[in-house]
């Protein structure tokens, strides 16, 4: 495909834009020699084509490239501000607008952009902010295997079971009292954090009683 010089490429691209053909304009600009890509007008026409397509990110990027070569180029600044505002990048849009207003304080299009941007900033600042509720902490259930460990507990010296039948029955009743059997009980257990502590104290009391009764023999 034959390459074009910047002047020819820009003229043809502008003709396509005047007919509402931004894609054809971009195709023509893609044929411009890379040696001529430093022209601000090249990036201006490219940004305008992307803006017509609704590709605001590419439009802002193209305008920014042109502003590197010519920071005070008013048409490029206008396109850059419009693209940034559409992207919702309001801080950068306001910064570019302030710079443009210093260059042309009486420009009507800049005045219109000022009003539009101020309205957009007000709407953004007045938008309701959602606050996430704090996470609800719950007491984890005792694993099934842990509930049955006491049944096999043995004295390390004698190898005999630590708990006799009466002790085992009492502990079993304590387990049943502390185990939720319905959704309502589960909710109640989560609200009373002292139950697991009370259960542990009960087990320790049984173990202490057993040790005291056997050590005394």
Short mmCIF file of C-alpha atoms in Angstrom, two decimals:
data_model
loop_
_atom_site.label_atom_id
_atom_site.label_comp_id
_atom_site.label_asym_id
_atom_site.label_seq_id
_atom_site.Cartn_x
_atom_site.Cartn_y
_atom_site.Cartn_z
CA UNK A 1 0.00 0.00 0.00
CA UNK A 2 1.39 3.37 -1.03
CA UNK A 3 2.36 5.67 1.81
CA UNK A 4 1.10 9.23 1.95
CA UNK A 5 2.74 12.40 3.12
CA UNK A 6 1.13 14.14 6.07
CA UNK A 7 -0.46 16.93 4.03
CA UNK A 8 -2.19 14.57 1.58
CA UNK A 9 -3.25 12.15 4.31
CA UNK A 10 -4.74 14.86 6.49
CA UNK A 11 -6.67 16.42 3.60
CA UNK A 12 -8.18 13.09 2.56
CA UNK A 13 -9.00 12.18 6.15
CA UNK A 14 -10.78 15.49 6.67
CA UNK A 15 -12.89 14.83 3.57
CA UNK A 16 -13.99 11.50 5.05
CA UNK A 17 -14.81 13.14 8.38
CA UNK A 18 -16.94 15.78 6.63
CA UNK A 19 -18.97 12.92 5.13
CA UNK A 20 -19.29 11.17 8.50
CA UNK A 21 -16.80 8.41 7.63
CA UNK A 22 -14.41 8.22 10.61
CA UNK A 23 -13.27 4.65 9.85
CA UNK A 24 -12.18 5.60 6.33
CA UNK A 25 -10.45 8.66 7.76
CA UNK A 26 -8.44 6.44 10.12
CA UNK A 27 -7.50 4.10 7.28
CA UNK A 28 -6.12 7.02 5.31
CA UNK A 29 -4.18 8.28 8.32
CA UNK A 30 -2.69 4.82 8.83
CA UNK A 31 -1.05 5.24 5.42
CA UNK A 32 0.77 8.41 6.41
CA UNK A 33 4.53 7.94 6.56
CA UNK A 34 5.87 7.44 10.06
CA UNK A 35 8.32 10.26 9.39
CA UNK A 36 5.40 12.72 9.37
CA UNK A 37 3.70 11.51 12.56
CA UNK A 38 5.02 14.46 14.53
CA UNK A 39 2.48 16.79 12.92
CA UNK A 40 -0.05 18.04 15.52
CA UNK A 41 -2.72 18.22 12.80
CA UNK A 42 -2.27 14.50 12.13
CA UNK A 43 -3.09 13.70 15.76
CA UNK A 44 -5.92 16.24 15.80
CA UNK A 45 -7.70 14.58 12.88
CA UNK A 46 -7.03 11.16 14.36
CA UNK A 47 -8.47 12.21 17.73
CA UNK A 48 -11.52 13.68 16.03
CA UNK A 49 -12.14 10.42 14.13
CA UNK A 50 -11.95 8.36 17.33
CA UNK A 51 -14.23 10.83 19.08
CA UNK A 52 -16.84 10.39 16.32
CA UNK A 53 -16.60 6.61 16.79
CA UNK A 54 -17.12 6.91 20.54
CA UNK A 55 -13.68 5.48 21.28
CA UNK A 56 -12.86 8.09 23.91
CA UNK A 57 -9.77 6.34 25.23
CA UNK A 58 -8.08 6.37 21.82
CA UNK A 59 -9.28 9.92 21.22
CA UNK A 60 -7.67 11.12 24.46
CA UNK A 61 -4.48 9.22 23.66
CA UNK A 62 -4.24 10.70 20.15
CA UNK A 63 -4.86 14.24 21.40
CA UNK A 64 -2.22 13.76 24.08
CA UNK A 65 0.33 12.69 21.45
CA UNK A 66 -0.32 15.86 19.48
CA UNK A 67 -0.06 18.04 22.60
CA UNK A 68 3.42 16.66 23.22
CA UNK A 69 4.48 18.39 20.00
CA UNK A 70 2.35 21.51 20.53
CA UNK A 71 1.06 21.97 24.13
CA UNK A 72 -0.81 25.17 23.24
CA UNK A 73 -2.72 23.79 20.25
CA UNK A 74 -6.27 24.89 21.04
CA UNK A 75 -8.14 22.43 18.72
CA UNK A 76 -6.15 19.55 20.27
CA UNK A 77 -6.91 20.82 23.77
CA UNK A 78 -10.63 20.95 22.98
CA UNK A 79 -10.60 17.36 21.74
CA UNK A 80 -8.55 16.23 24.73
CA UNK A 81 -10.97 17.85 27.19
CA UNK A 82 -14.01 16.30 25.50
CA UNK A 83 -12.47 12.82 25.47
CA UNK A 84 -11.38 13.01 29.12
CA UNK A 85 -14.82 14.24 30.19
CA UNK A 86 -16.48 11.34 28.38
CA UNK A 87 -14.10 8.92 30.13
CA UNK A 88 -15.03 10.42 33.51
CA UNK A 89 -11.45 11.54 34.15
CA UNK A 90 -12.68 14.85 35.51
CA UNK A 91 -9.49 15.98 37.24
CA UNK A 92 -7.41 15.75 34.07
CA UNK A 93 -10.21 17.32 32.04
CA UNK A 94 -10.35 20.27 34.45
CA UNK A 95 -6.57 20.68 34.32
CA UNK A 96 -6.58 20.75 30.50
CA UNK A 97 -9.54 23.14 30.51
CA UNK A 98 -7.75 25.57 32.84
CA UNK A 99 -4.76 25.58 30.51
CA UNK A 100 -6.98 26.19 27.48
CA UNK A 101 -8.81 29.05 29.22
CA UNK A 102 -5.52 30.79 29.91
CA UNK A 103 -4.81 30.66 26.17
CA UNK A 104 -8.29 31.69 25.00
CA UNK A 105 -10.44 32.97 27.89
CA UNK A 106 -13.20 34.24 25.59
CA UNK A 107 -13.54 31.15 23.42
CA UNK A 108 -17.24 30.23 23.26
CA UNK A 109 -16.63 26.50 22.92
CA UNK A 110 -14.41 26.57 25.99
CA UNK A 111 -17.12 28.42 27.92
CA UNK A 112 -19.61 25.73 26.95
CA UNK A 113 -17.18 23.00 28.02
CA UNK A 114 -16.68 24.81 31.34
CA UNK A 115 -20.41 24.74 32.11
CA UNK A 116 -20.72 21.12 31.03
CA UNK A 117 -17.74 20.01 33.10
CA UNK A 118 -18.92 21.88 36.20
CA UNK A 119 -22.29 20.15 35.95
CA UNK A 120 -20.61 16.77 35.56
CA UNK A 121 -18.38 17.40 38.60
CA UNK A 122 -21.39 18.45 40.72
CA UNK A 123 -23.31 15.32 39.74
CA UNK A 124 -20.30 13.17 40.58
CA UNK A 125 -19.78 14.78 44.00
CA UNK A 126 -23.49 14.55 44.89
CA UNK A 127 -23.80 10.90 43.90
CA UNK A 128 -24.77 8.73 46.92
CA UNK A 129 -21.92 6.66 48.25
CA UNK A 130 -22.68 3.11 49.28
CA UNK A 131 -21.23 1.97 52.62
CA UNK A 132 -20.72 -1.74 53.05
CA UNK A 133 -21.98 -3.13 56.40
CA UNK A 134 -19.34 -4.61 58.72
CA UNK A 135 -18.87 -8.38 58.41
CA UNK A 136 -20.89 -10.50 60.84
CA UNK A 137 -18.70 -12.67 63.01
CA UNK A 138 -20.09 -16.06 63.92
CA UNK A 139 -18.88 -18.83 66.19
CA UNK A 140 -17.74 -21.81 64.12
CA UNK A 141 -19.34 -25.16 64.83
CA UNK A 142 -17.28 -27.77 66.67
CA UNK A 143 -16.09 -30.40 64.13
CA UNK A 144 -17.75 -33.80 64.45
CA UNK A 145 -14.47 -35.62 65.12
CA UNK A 146 -13.66 -33.20 67.96
CA UNK A 147 -17.03 -33.93 69.62
CA UNK A 148 -16.15 -37.62 69.88
CA UNK A 149 -12.50 -37.30 70.99
CA UNK A 150 -13.44 -37.43 74.68
CA UNK A 151 -14.90 -40.94 74.25
CA UNK A 152 -11.48 -42.45 73.50
CA UNK A 153 -9.41 -40.39 75.98
CA UNK A 154 -7.22 -42.70 78.12
CA UNK A 155 -4.84 -42.38 81.04
CA UNK A 156 -1.30 -42.52 79.66
CA UNK A 157 -0.05 -44.52 82.69
CA UNK A 158 -2.71 -47.19 83.05
CA UNK A 159 -4.14 -47.19 79.54
CA UNK A 160 -7.66 -47.11 80.99
CA UNK A 161 -10.41 -44.76 79.91
CA UNK A 162 -10.32 -41.46 81.77
CA UNK A 163 -14.07 -41.08 82.05
CA UNK A 164 -16.37 -43.63 83.64
CA UNK A 165 -19.89 -44.21 82.44
CA UNK A 166 -21.38 -41.53 84.67
CA UNK A 167 -18.82 -38.94 83.55
CA UNK A 168 -19.37 -39.88 79.92
CA UNK A 169 -23.14 -39.48 80.26
CA UNK A 170 -22.75 -36.05 81.83
CA UNK A 171 -20.38 -34.87 79.11
CA UNK A 172 -22.69 -36.28 76.43
CA UNK A 173 -25.58 -34.29 77.90
CA UNK A 174 -23.40 -31.17 77.87
CA UNK A 175 -22.58 -31.76 74.20
CA UNK A 176 -26.27 -32.09 73.36
CA UNK A 177 -27.08 -28.90 75.25
CA UNK A 178 -24.41 -27.00 73.32
CA UNK A 179 -25.17 -28.45 69.85
CA UNK A 180 -27.70 -26.47 67.73
CA UNK A 181 -30.57 -28.65 66.52
CA UNK A 182 -32.56 -26.00 64.66
CA UNK A 183 -31.97 -22.71 62.83
CA UNK A 184 -33.37 -20.80 65.80
CA UNK A 185 -30.95 -22.45 68.20
CA UNK A 186 -28.07 -21.79 65.80
CA UNK A 187 -28.86 -18.10 65.78
CA UNK A 188 -29.13 -18.11 69.57
CA UNK A 189 -25.74 -19.78 69.88
CA UNK A 190 -24.13 -17.09 67.78
CA UNK A 191 -25.54 -14.43 70.05
CA UNK A 192 -24.22 -15.99 73.32
CA UNK A 193 -20.49 -16.34 73.07
CA UNK A 194 -20.15 -17.60 76.67
CA UNK A 195 -21.58 -21.08 75.86
CA UNK A 196 -18.35 -22.55 74.37
CA UNK A 197 -16.39 -21.16 77.33
CA UNK A 198 -18.88 -22.66 79.77
CA UNK A 199 -18.65 -26.00 78.02
CA UNK A 200 -14.85 -25.99 78.27
CA UNK A 201 -15.03 -25.11 81.96
CA UNK A 202 -17.47 -27.98 82.49
CA UNK A 203 -15.10 -30.44 80.81
CA UNK A 204 -12.19 -29.15 82.89
CA UNK A 205 -14.26 -29.56 86.04
CA UNK A 206 -15.03 -33.21 85.18
CA UNK A 207 -11.37 -33.90 84.43
CA UNK A 208 -10.29 -32.22 87.69
CA UNK A 209 -12.88 -34.18 89.63
CA UNK A 210 -11.73 -37.45 88.11
CA UNK A 211 -8.07 -36.72 88.81
CA UNK A 212 -8.87 -35.72 92.38
CA UNK A 213 -10.95 -38.84 93.01
CA UNK A 214 -8.36 -41.20 91.50
CA UNK A 215 -5.28 -39.51 92.93
CA UNK A 216 -6.79 -39.68 96.36
CA UNK A 217 -7.15 -43.47 96.18
#
